[in-house]
Coordinates of N, CA and C in Angstrom, one line a residue:
Chain A
X1 N -50.1 55.1 -13.4 CA -50.1 54.8 -14.9 C -50.7 56.1 -16.0
X2 N -51.7 57.5 -15.0 CA -52.3 58.0 -15.8 C -51.7 58.8 -16.8
X3 N -52.0 58.7 -18.2 CA -51.2 59.5 -19.1 C -50.6 58.8 -20.4
X4 N -49.5 57.7 -19.9 CA -49.7 56.8 -20.5 C -50.0 55.1 -20.8
X5 N -50.3 55.2 -22.0 CA -51.1 53.6 -22.5 C -49.8 52.8 -23.1
X6 N -49.3 51.6 -22.5 CA -49.2 50.5 -23.3 C -50.0 49.5 -23.7
X7 N -49.9 48.4 -25.1 CA -50.9 47.5 -25.6 C -50.0 47.3 -26.2
X8 N -50.2 45.4 -26.0 CA -51.1 45.3 -25.2 C -50.6 45.1 -23.8
X9 N -51.9 43.9 -22.5 CA -51.2 44.1 -21.5 C -50.3 42.6 -21.5
X10 N -51.0 42.0 -22.0 CA -49.8 40.2 -22.2 C -50.1 40.3 -23.9
X11 N -48.7 39.8 -24.3 CA -48.3 39.7 -26.2 C -48.0 38.5 -25.6
X12 N -48.4 37.4 -26.6 CA -47.3 36.0 -26.9 C -46.5 35.8 -27.8
X13 N -45.6 35.4 -28.4 CA -45.4 35.0 -29.7 C -44.3 34.3 -29.7
X14 N -43.8 33.6 -30.9 CA -43.6 32.5 -31.4 C -41.9 32.6 -31.1
X15 N -40.9 32.0 -31.3 CA -39.1 32.1 -31.5 C -39.6 32.8 -33.1
X16 N -38.7 33.5 -33.4 CA -38.3 33.9 -34.7 C -39.1 35.5 -35.4
X17 N -40.2 35.5 -34.7 CA -41.6 36.8 -35.1 C -40.8 37.5 -34.0
X18 N -41.1 39.2 -34.8 CA -40.9 39.9 -34.9 C -42.3 40.9 -34.2
X19 N -42.3 41.0 -32.9 CA -43.0 42.5 -32.6 C -42.9 43.8 -32.3
X20 N -44.8 44.1 -32.4 CA -44.2 45.4 -31.0 C -45.4 46.0 -30.9
X21 N -44.7 46.7 -29.3 CA -45.2 46.9 -28.3 C -45.3 48.3 -28.4
X22 N -46.6 48.4 -27.9 CA -47.0 49.8 -28.5 C -47.0 51.1 -27.0
X23 N -46.6 52.0 -27.5 CA -46.6 52.9 -26.6 C -46.9 54.8 -26.9
X24 N -48.4 55.3 -26.1 CA -48.6 56.5 -26.6 C -48.6 57.2 -24.8
X25 N -48.7 58.6 -25.1 CA -48.3 59.3 -24.3 C -49.4 60.7 -24.8
X26 N -50.1 60.8 -23.9 CA -51.0 62.3 -23.7 C -50.8 63.4 -22.8
X27 N -49.3 63.1 -22.0 CA -48.7 64.4 -21.1 C -48.2 64.9 -21.8
X28 N -48.0 65.4 -23.1 CA -47.5 66.0 -23.8 C -45.7 67.0 -23.7
X29 N -44.9 65.1 -23.3 CA -44.1 65.2 -23.0 C -43.0 64.6 -24.2
X30 N -41.6 65.8 -24.2 CA -40.6 65.9 -25.2 C -40.1 64.1 -24.8
X31 N -40.0 63.9 -24.0 CA -38.6 62.8 -23.7 C -39.5 61.0 -23.4
X32 N -39.1 60.3 -23.7 CA -39.6 58.5 -23.8 C -38.3 58.1 -23.7
X33 N -38.6 56.9 -23.1 CA -37.9 56.0 -22.4 C -38.6 53.9 -22.7
X34 N -37.7 53.2 -23.1 CA -38.3 52.2 -23.1 C -37.1 51.5 -22.0
X35 N -37.9 50.7 -21.0 CA -37.3 49.9 -19.9 C -37.5 48.2 -20.1
X36 N -36.5 47.5 -19.9 CA -36.6 46.1 -19.5 C -37.2 45.8 -18.3
X37 N -38.0 44.8 -17.5 CA -37.3 44.5 -16.6 C -37.7 42.9 -16.3
X38 N -36.9 42.7 -15.9 CA -36.7 41.4 -15.5 C -36.3 40.9 -14.0
X39 N -36.5 39.2 -13.4 CA -36.8 39.7 -11.6 C -35.4 39.8 -11.1
X40 N -35.2 40.1 -10.1 CA -34.2 40.8 -10.0 C -32.9 40.8 -10.1
X41 N -33.6 42.3 -11.9 CA -32.2 42.8 -11.9 C -32.9 44.4 -12.2
X42 N -33.9 44.5 -11.6 CA -34.7 46.1 -11.6 C -35.3 46.5 -13.6
X43 N -34.4 47.3 -13.8 CA -35.1 48.0 -15.0 C -33.9 48.3 -15.6
X44 N -33.7 47.3 -17.0 CA -32.4 48.1 -17.7 C -33.2 49.3 -18.6
X45 N -32.3 49.6 -19.2 CA -32.8 50.6 -20.8 C -32.3 50.6 -21.7
X46 N -33.4 50.3 -22.5 CA -33.4 49.8 -24.3 C -33.2 50.8 -24.6
X47 N -33.8 52.2 -24.8 CA -33.4 53.3 -25.8 C -34.5 54.5 -25.2
X48 N -34.2 55.7 -25.9 CA -35.0 56.7 -25.4 C -34.9 57.9 -26.6
X49 N -35.7 58.6 -26.0 CA -35.3 60.2 -27.2 C -35.9 60.9 -26.9
X50 N -35.3 62.4 -26.8 CA -35.8 63.7 -25.9 C -35.8 64.2 -27.2
X51 N -36.6 64.1 -28.6 CA -37.4 64.7 -29.0 C -37.9 63.7 -30.6
X52 N -38.6 64.4 -31.4 CA -39.3 63.6 -32.3 C -38.1 63.5 -33.5
X53 N -38.4 62.2 -34.1 CA -37.4 61.6 -34.9 C -35.7 61.8 -34.8
X54 N -36.3 61.4 -33.3 CA -34.4 61.5 -32.4 C -34.6 60.4 -31.5
X55 N -33.5 59.3 -31.5 CA -33.4 58.2 -30.7 C -32.2 57.6 -30.3
X56 N -32.2 57.2 -29.4 CA -30.1 56.8 -28.4 C -30.5 55.7 -28.2
X57 N -29.6 54.9 -28.2 CA -29.7 53.5 -28.2 C -29.1 53.4 -26.0
X58 N -29.6 52.2 -25.1 CA -29.7 52.3 -23.9 C -28.7 51.2 -23.3
X59 N -29.0 50.6 -22.6 CA -27.6 50.1 -22.0 C -28.0 48.3 -22.9
X60 N -28.6 48.2 -23.3 CA -29.3 47.0 -23.4 C -30.0 46.8 -25.4
X61 N -29.4 47.2 -25.9 CA -30.4 48.4 -27.0 C -30.4 46.4 -28.3
X62 N -29.1 46.1 -28.0 CA -29.1 44.9 -29.5 C -30.3 43.7 -29.1
X63 N -31.3 43.8 -30.4 CA -32.5 42.8 -31.0 C -33.8 43.3 -30.7
X64 N -32.9 45.2 -30.5 CA -34.5 46.5 -31.0 C -34.3 47.3 -31.2
X65 N -35.5 47.9 -31.5 CA -35.4 49.2 -32.2 C -36.9 49.7 -32.0
X66 N -37.2 50.8 -32.5 CA -37.6 52.1 -32.3 C -37.8 52.9 -33.5
X67 N -38.6 53.6 -33.1 CA -39.0 54.9 -34.2 C -39.8 56.0 -33.2
X68 N -39.5 57.5 -33.3 CA -40.0 58.3 -32.9 C -40.6 59.7 -34.0
X69 N -41.5 59.3 -34.5 CA -42.4 60.0 -35.7 C -43.5 61.6 -35.5
X70 N -43.4 61.0 -34.0 CA -45.1 61.7 -33.1 C -44.3 61.4 -32.0
X71 N -44.9 62.6 -31.2 CA -44.3 63.1 -29.9 C -44.9 61.9 -29.3
X72 N -46.2 61.8 -29.6 CA -46.9 60.9 -28.4 C -46.7 59.6 -28.7
X73 N -46.1 59.3 -29.7 CA -45.6 57.5 -29.7 C -44.7 57.6 -29.7
X74 N -43.9 56.3 -29.1 CA -42.7 55.7 -29.1 C -42.6 53.9 -29.0
X75 N -42.8 53.3 -30.0 CA -43.1 52.7 -30.6 C -41.9 51.3 -30.1
X76 N -41.8 50.0 -29.8 CA -40.7 49.2 -30.0 C -40.8 47.8 -29.7
X77 N -39.7 47.4 -31.3 CA -40.0 45.9 -31.9 C -38.5 45.7 -31.6
X78 N -39.5 44.0 -31.2 CA -38.2 43.2 -30.8 C -37.9 42.3 -31.7
X79 N -37.2 42.3 -32.1 CA -36.6 41.3 -33.3 C -36.3 39.9 -32.8
X80 N -35.8 39.3 -34.1 CA -35.8 37.7 -33.5 C -34.9 37.1 -33.7
X81 N -33.8 39.1 -33.3 CA -32.7 38.9 -33.1 C -32.1 38.9 -31.4
X82 N -32.8 39.4 -30.6 CA -32.9 39.3 -29.2 C -33.3 38.0 -28.9
X83 N -31.9 37.4 -28.0 CA -32.2 35.9 -28.2 C -32.6 35.9 -26.6
X84 N -33.6 36.9 -25.6 CA -34.3 36.7 -24.4 C -34.5 37.3 -24.9
X85 N -36.2 37.4 -25.2 CA -37.0 38.2 -25.1 C -38.2 38.5 -24.7
X86 N -38.4 37.4 -23.7 CA -38.9 37.3 -22.7 C -39.1 37.8 -21.3
X87 N -39.9 39.2 -21.4 CA -40.0 40.0 -20.5 C -41.0 41.0 -20.1
X88 N -40.5 41.7 -19.0 CA -41.4 43.0 -18.4 C -41.6 44.9 -19.3
X89 N -42.3 45.1 -20.3 CA -41.7 46.2 -20.3 C -42.0 47.3 -20.6
X90 N -41.6 48.4 -20.3 CA -41.6 49.7 -19.4 C -41.7 51.2 -20.8
X91 N -42.8 51.5 -20.4 CA -42.3 52.8 -21.8 C -42.5 53.7 -20.5
X92 N -41.7 54.9 -20.8 CA -42.2 56.0 -19.7 C -41.5 57.3 -19.9
X93 N -42.4 58.5 -19.8 CA -42.2 59.7 -20.6 C -41.4 60.9 -19.2
X94 N -40.7 61.8 -19.7 CA -40.5 63.2 -18.5 C -40.9 64.3 -20.2
X95 N -40.7 65.4 -18.8 CA -41.1 66.5 -19.7 C -40.6 67.8 -18.2
X96 N -40.1 68.7 -18.9 CA -38.8 68.7 -20.5 C -38.0 67.3 -19.9
X97 N -37.2 67.4 -21.0 CA -35.9 67.2 -20.8 C -35.1 67.3 -20.0
X98 N -35.7 68.1 -19.4 CA -34.3 68.6 -17.9 C -34.3 67.0 -16.9
X99 N -33.1 67.2 -16.2 CA -32.4 66.3 -15.3 C -33.0 66.3 -14.5
X100 N -34.0 66.8 -13.4 CA -34.5 67.3 -12.3 C -35.5 66.7 -12.7
X101 N -36.7 66.4 -13.4 CA -37.7 66.1 -13.4 C -37.7 64.4 -13.6
X102 N -39.0 63.5 -12.8 CA -39.2 62.4 -12.1 C -40.1 61.6 -14.0
X103 N -39.3 60.3 -13.8 CA -40.4 59.8 -15.2 C -41.7 59.8 -15.1
X104 N -42.6 59.1 -15.5 CA -44.0 58.6 -16.1 C -44.1 57.3 -16.8
X105 N -44.5 56.3 -16.1 CA -44.3 55.0 -16.4 C -45.7 54.7 -16.8
X106 N -45.6 53.9 -17.6 CA -47.2 52.9 -18.2 C -46.6 52.2 -17.6
X107 N -48.0 51.2 -18.0 CA -48.1 50.0 -16.9 C -47.7 48.8 -17.5
X108 N -47.2 48.7 -18.1 CA -46.4 47.8 -19.5 C -47.1 46.2 -19.8
X109 N -45.9 46.0 -20.4 CA -46.0 44.9 -21.2 C -45.2 43.9 -21.0
X110 N -46.2 43.1 -21.0 CA -45.9 41.7 -20.6 C -45.8 40.0 -21.7
X111 N -43.8 40.3 -22.5 CA -44.1 40.1 -23.5 C -44.1 38.2 -23.0
X112 N -44.1 37.0 -23.3 CA -44.1 36.3 -23.5 C -43.9 34.9 -24.9
X113 N -41.7 35.1 -25.0 CA -41.7 34.3 -26.7 C -41.5 32.9 -26.2
X114 N -42.1 31.9 -26.9 CA -42.1 30.3 -27.2 C -41.8 29.7 -27.8
Chain B
X1 N -19.2 55.4 -14.8 CA -19.9 55.0 -14.8 C -21.2 55.3 -13.4
X2 N -22.5 55.7 -13.8 CA -23.4 55.5 -12.5 C -23.9 54.4 -12.1
X3 N -24.7 54.2 -10.8 CA -24.9 52.9 -10.4 C -25.9 53.3 -9.0
X4 N -26.6 52.2 -8.7 CA -27.3 52.2 -7.3 C -27.5 51.1 -7.1
X5 N -27.1 51.0 -5.3 CA -27.3 49.3 -5.0 C -28.5 49.8 -3.6
X6 N -29.0 48.3 -3.5 CA -29.9 48.5 -3.2 C -29.5 47.2 -2.2
X7 N -28.9 46.8 -1.1 CA -28.2 45.6 -0.4 C -29.4 44.7 0.0
X8 N -30.7 44.9 0.3 CA -31.6 44.0 0.6 C -32.9 43.8 -0.5
X9 N -33.2 42.2 -0.8 CA -34.1 41.8 -1.8 C -35.1 42.1 -0.8
X10 N -34.9 41.3 -0.1 CA -36.0 42.0 1.1 C -36.3 42.4 2.2
X11 N -36.7 42.8 2.9 CA -37.7 44.0 3.4 C -38.8 43.4 4.6
X12 N -39.2 42.4 5.3 CA -40.4 42.3 6.1 C -40.0 43.3 7.5
X13 N -41.5 43.8 7.6 CA -42.0 44.6 8.8 C -42.5 44.6 9.9
X14 N -43.3 44.2 10.5 CA -44.8 44.4 11.6 C -45.2 46.4 10.9
X15 N -46.2 45.7 11.2 CA -47.4 46.7 10.3 C -47.7 47.9 11.9
X16 N -47.5 49.2 11.4 CA -47.4 50.1 12.8 C -45.6 50.1 13.0
X17 N -44.8 49.5 12.3 CA -42.8 49.3 13.1 C -43.0 50.3 12.0
X18 N -41.4 51.2 12.3 CA -41.1 52.0 11.2 C -40.7 51.5 10.2
X19 N -40.2 51.8 8.7 CA -39.8 50.6 7.9 C -38.5 51.8 7.7
X20 N -37.6 51.0 7.0 CA -36.2 51.4 6.5 C -36.0 50.7 4.4
X21 N -36.0 51.3 3.5 CA -35.8 50.8 2.9 C -34.3 51.3 2.1
X22 N -32.8 50.6 2.1 CA -32.0 51.5 2.4 C -31.2 51.5 0.6
X23 N -30.3 52.7 0.2 CA -30.0 52.6 -1.2 C -29.2 53.3 -1.4
X24 N -28.3 53.0 -1.9 CA -26.8 54.0 -2.1 C -26.0 53.9 -3.2
X25 N -25.4 55.1 -3.6 CA -25.3 55.2 -4.9 C -24.1 55.7 -5.1
X26 N -23.2 55.1 -6.4 CA -22.3 55.7 -7.3 C -22.0 56.6 -8.4
X27 N -22.0 57.8 -8.5 CA -22.5 58.7 -9.5 C -21.2 59.9 -9.8
X28 N -20.5 60.9 -10.8 CA -20.0 61.4 -10.6 C -20.8 62.5 -11.1
X29 N -20.1 63.1 -9.6 CA -20.4 64.6 -9.4 C -21.8 65.0 -8.4
X30 N -22.7 65.8 -8.4 CA -23.5 65.7 -7.5 C -25.3 64.6 -8.5
X31 N -26.1 64.2 -7.3 CA -26.8 63.1 -8.0 C -28.4 63.9 -7.9
X32 N -29.1 63.9 -8.7 CA -30.3 63.5 -8.9 C -30.4 62.2 -8.3
X33 N -32.1 62.0 -7.6 CA -31.9 60.6 -6.7 C -33.2 60.2 -6.3
X34 N -33.8 59.5 -6.9 CA -35.5 59.5 -7.3 C -35.9 57.9 -6.4
X35 N -37.0 57.5 -5.7 CA -37.7 56.4 -5.2 C -39.2 56.1 -5.6
X36 N -39.1 54.8 -6.5 CA -40.5 54.6 -7.3 C -40.9 53.4 -6.8
X37 N -42.3 53.1 -6.6 CA -42.9 52.0 -6.2 C -43.7 51.7 -7.4
X38 N -43.5 49.7 -7.1 CA -43.8 49.4 -8.0 C -45.2 47.9 -7.2
X39 N -46.3 48.2 -7.5 CA -47.3 47.0 -7.2 C -47.0 46.0 -8.0
X40 N -48.1 44.7 -8.1 CA -47.9 43.7 -8.6 C -47.8 43.5 -10.6
X41 N -47.2 43.5 -11.4 CA -47.8 43.9 -12.7 C -48.7 45.2 -13.1
X42 N -48.0 45.8 -12.5 CA -47.7 47.2 -12.7 C -46.9 47.7 -13.3
X43 N -47.0 49.2 -13.8 CA -46.1 50.1 -13.9 C -45.1 50.9 -12.2
X44 N -43.6 51.6 -12.3 CA -43.5 52.0 -11.4 C -44.3 53.9 -11.2
X45 N -44.8 53.6 -9.9 CA -45.1 55.0 -9.6 C -44.2 56.4 -8.8
X46 N -43.5 57.3 -9.1 CA -43.3 57.7 -8.2 C -43.3 58.1 -7.3
X47 N -41.6 58.5 -6.2 CA -42.8 58.3 -5.1 C -42.3 59.6 -4.5
X48 N -40.9 59.8 -4.6 CA -40.3 61.0 -4.1 C -38.8 61.3 -5.1
X49 N -37.9 62.8 -4.7 CA -36.7 62.7 -4.9 C -36.4 63.6 -4.5
X50 N -34.6 63.7 -4.9 CA -33.6 64.6 -3.9 C -33.2 65.2 -4.9
X51 N -33.4 67.2 -4.8 CA -32.6 67.9 -6.2 C -31.8 68.1 -5.4
X52 N -31.8 69.1 -4.4 CA -30.9 69.8 -4.2 C -31.5 70.7 -3.2
X53 N -30.9 70.9 -1.5 CA -31.6 71.5 -0.8 C -31.8 70.7 0.4
X54 N -32.4 70.6 1.1 CA -33.2 70.1 2.3 C -32.8 68.6 2.3
X55 N -31.6 68.0 2.9 CA -31.6 66.6 2.8 C -32.5 65.6 3.8
X56 N -33.7 66.0 3.9 CA -34.7 65.0 4.1 C -36.3 65.5 3.2
X57 N -36.2 64.7 2.6 CA -37.0 64.8 1.3 C -38.6 64.1 2.1
X58 N -39.6 64.3 1.6 CA -41.5 64.2 2.0 C -41.2 63.8 0.7
X59 N -41.8 62.8 0.4 CA -43.1 62.6 -0.8 C -44.4 61.8 -0.7
X60 N -45.1 61.0 -1.4 CA -45.8 60.8 -1.3 C -46.4 59.5 -0.4
X61 N -47.4 59.1 0.0 CA -47.9 58.0 1.3 C -47.1 58.2 2.7
X62 N -46.7 59.3 2.6 CA -46.3 59.5 3.9 C -44.9 58.9 4.5
X63 N -43.9 58.6 2.8 CA -42.6 58.3 2.0 C -41.7 59.7 3.4
X64 N -40.4 60.2 3.0 CA -39.9 60.0 3.2 C -38.0 59.6 3.3
X65 N -37.2 60.4 2.5 CA -36.2 59.6 2.7 C -34.8 61.1 2.7
X66 N -33.9 59.6 3.8 CA -32.8 61.2 3.9 C -31.2 60.9 3.4
X67 N -31.1 62.3 2.3 CA -30.0 62.1 1.0 C -28.3 62.7 2.3
X68 N -27.8 62.0 2.1 CA -26.1 61.5 3.5 C -25.6 61.8 2.5
X69 N -24.4 62.5 1.3 CA -23.7 62.9 0.2 C -22.2 61.8 1.2
X70 N -21.8 61.8 2.4 CA -20.3 61.5 2.9 C -20.8 60.1 2.7
X71 N -21.9 59.4 3.0 CA -22.5 58.2 2.8 C -22.9 57.6 1.6
X72 N -23.0 58.4 1.1 CA -23.9 58.5 -0.7 C -24.6 57.8 -1.2
X73 N -25.6 58.1 0.5 CA -26.7 57.0 0.7 C -28.2 58.0 0.6
X74 N -29.5 57.5 -0.1 CA -30.3 57.9 0.3 C -32.0 57.0 0.5
X75 N -31.8 56.5 1.9 CA -32.4 55.5 2.3 C -33.8 56.0 2.5
X76 N -35.1 55.0 2.6 CA -36.4 55.5 2.4 C -36.9 55.2 2.9
X77 N -38.3 56.3 3.3 CA -37.9 56.0 5.3 C -39.6 56.0 5.5
X78 N -40.2 55.3 6.7 CA -41.6 55.4 6.8 C -41.8 55.3 8.7
X79 N -42.5 56.3 9.1 CA -43.1 56.3 10.3 C -43.7 55.0 10.7
X80 N -44.4 54.7 10.1 CA -45.4 53.7 10.6 C -45.6 53.1 9.7
X81 N -45.8 51.8 9.5 CA -45.6 50.9 8.3 C -47.3 50.0 7.9
X82 N -48.0 50.2 6.4 CA -49.3 50.6 6.8 C -49.0 48.5 5.7
X83 N -50.1 47.7 5.9 CA -50.0 46.1 5.2 C -50.2 46.5 3.1
X84 N -50.6 48.1 3.3 CA -50.5 48.4 2.0 C -49.4 49.1 1.3
X85 N -48.6 48.9 1.8 CA -47.0 49.4 1.8 C -46.3 48.8 0.6
X86 N -46.7 47.8 0.8 CA -46.3 46.1 0.4 C -46.0 46.4 -1.0
X87 N -45.1 46.1 -1.3 CA -44.5 46.5 -2.8 C -42.9 46.1 -2.9
X88 N -42.5 46.0 -4.9 CA -41.0 46.7 -4.8 C -40.5 48.0 -4.7
X89 N -40.0 48.5 -4.1 CA -39.5 49.3 -3.9 C -37.8 50.0 -4.8
X90 N -38.0 51.2 -5.2 CA -36.8 50.6 -6.5 C -36.2 52.4 -6.3
X91 N -34.7 52.8 -6.5 CA -34.3 53.8 -6.5 C -33.5 53.9 -7.4
X92 N -33.7 55.6 -7.5 CA -32.6 55.9 -9.1 C -32.4 56.8 -8.7
X93 N -31.4 56.9 -10.1 CA -29.8 58.0 -10.0 C -29.9 58.2 -11.3
X94 N -29.9 59.7 -11.5 CA -28.9 60.2 -12.6 C -27.8 61.2 -11.9
X95 N -26.4 61.5 -13.2 CA -25.6 62.3 -13.1 C -26.5 63.7 -13.4
X96 N -26.5 65.3 -12.4 CA -26.2 66.9 -12.9 C -25.8 66.9 -14.6
X97 N -25.1 66.4 -15.0 CA -23.9 66.1 -16.2 C -23.7 65.0 -17.2
X98 N -23.5 65.8 -18.2 CA -22.2 65.0 -17.9 C -22.9 63.3 -19.3
X99 N -22.2 62.4 -19.7 CA -22.6 61.6 -21.2 C -23.7 60.5 -20.3
X100 N -23.5 60.4 -19.5 CA -24.8 59.7 -18.5 C -26.1 60.6 -18.2
X101 N -26.3 61.8 -18.7 CA -27.1 61.9 -17.2 C -28.2 62.1 -17.4
X102 N -28.6 62.1 -19.1 CA -30.3 61.5 -19.3 C -31.0 60.0 -19.1
X103 N -29.4 59.6 -18.5 CA -30.3 58.3 -18.0 C -29.9 58.0 -16.9
X104 N -31.4 57.5 -16.2 CA -31.8 56.7 -14.7 C -31.8 55.4 -14.7
X105 N -30.2 55.4 -13.8 CA -29.6 53.9 -13.4 C -30.6 53.8 -11.9
X106 N -31.1 52.0 -12.2 CA -32.3 51.7 -11.0 C -31.0 50.6 -10.2
X107 N -31.6 50.8 -9.3 CA -31.3 49.6 -8.4 C -32.1 48.2 -9.0
X108 N -31.5 47.3 -8.1 CA -32.2 46.5 -8.4 C -33.8 46.0 -8.2
X109 N -34.5 46.4 -6.7 CA -35.3 46.3 -6.0 C -35.4 45.8 -4.9
X110 N -36.1 45.9 -3.7 CA -36.4 45.7 -2.6 C -37.6 45.6 -1.9
X111 N -38.2 44.1 -2.1 CA -39.5 44.3 -1.9 C -39.6 44.0 -0.4
X112 N -40.8 45.3 -0.7 CA -41.3 45.7 1.3 C -42.4 44.6 1.5
X113 N -42.4 43.6 2.4 CA -43.4 42.9 3.1 C -44.2 43.8 4.3
X114 N -44.7 43.6 4.5 CA -45.6 44.5 6.4 C -47.1 43.3 6.8
X115 N -46.1 43.1 7.2 CA -47.3 41.6 8.4 C -47.9 42.0 9.2
X116 N -49.1 41.6 9.1 CA -50.6 42.2 10.2 C -49.9 42.5 11.4

C-alpha cells in the first residue's frame, strides 16, 4: 500500500448525496486509476488518467466523475446518479505510462450508502 | 476485448503442499500478464508479471507463474504453501497495443485457503 493513500477508510452516506473519495500518491507516477470491487466480480475500471488535466472513462463510468488537477491527486466523486454505489473503491497508480509497468494500489475506501 | 478467467472461486490446500491458482486469458496480440494478492480489507499487492522472454516468472514470497501461449494460460504456483498465503488472488492482462492497452483487465479472483 505504500506511497498511495486513500481516505477515509470507511465512508457512510445517505442515498441521494454526492460523496468524494480521496486518492493521493507520492510516487511521482503519471498514470492513476479508480476501480470498483464487488464480491465475486473482481475489479472494474471506473476512470483513468494518464497525465494531469486529462482522464478517460473506464468500463463503468456512469454515475462517477473525476478530476486530475495535480499529478499527486485523483479524487473520485460518486454522484447520486450512481444506482448502486455501495462497494469497495480502490485507487492505483503506475509510472511511466508504459504498458509493462505494474500498478500500485492504495488501501481502499469502503463506501456504504443507505 | 480482452478478458481473464479464473475458473476456481476457491482453492483449498494443506500447508506444505504445492499450490496452483489457475488463470486463462484472451487478448489481441501478445499479452502482458500480472498476478496480485489481496488480504482482507486491503489494497492489492503486486506479486509478479510476464512481459516477454522466459515463460517461467519468479515473484515475491516464493510465488512463480508459467506463461503458456498455446493454452493462453498463466497459472500461479508455489512449491510449499504457508498458512499466511491465504488470501484473494487476482490475475490481470493488458494488450501490447491498441485501444484497450492502457486498461488492465482483472479476473474475478480466487480465494486461496491454506489449511494448517
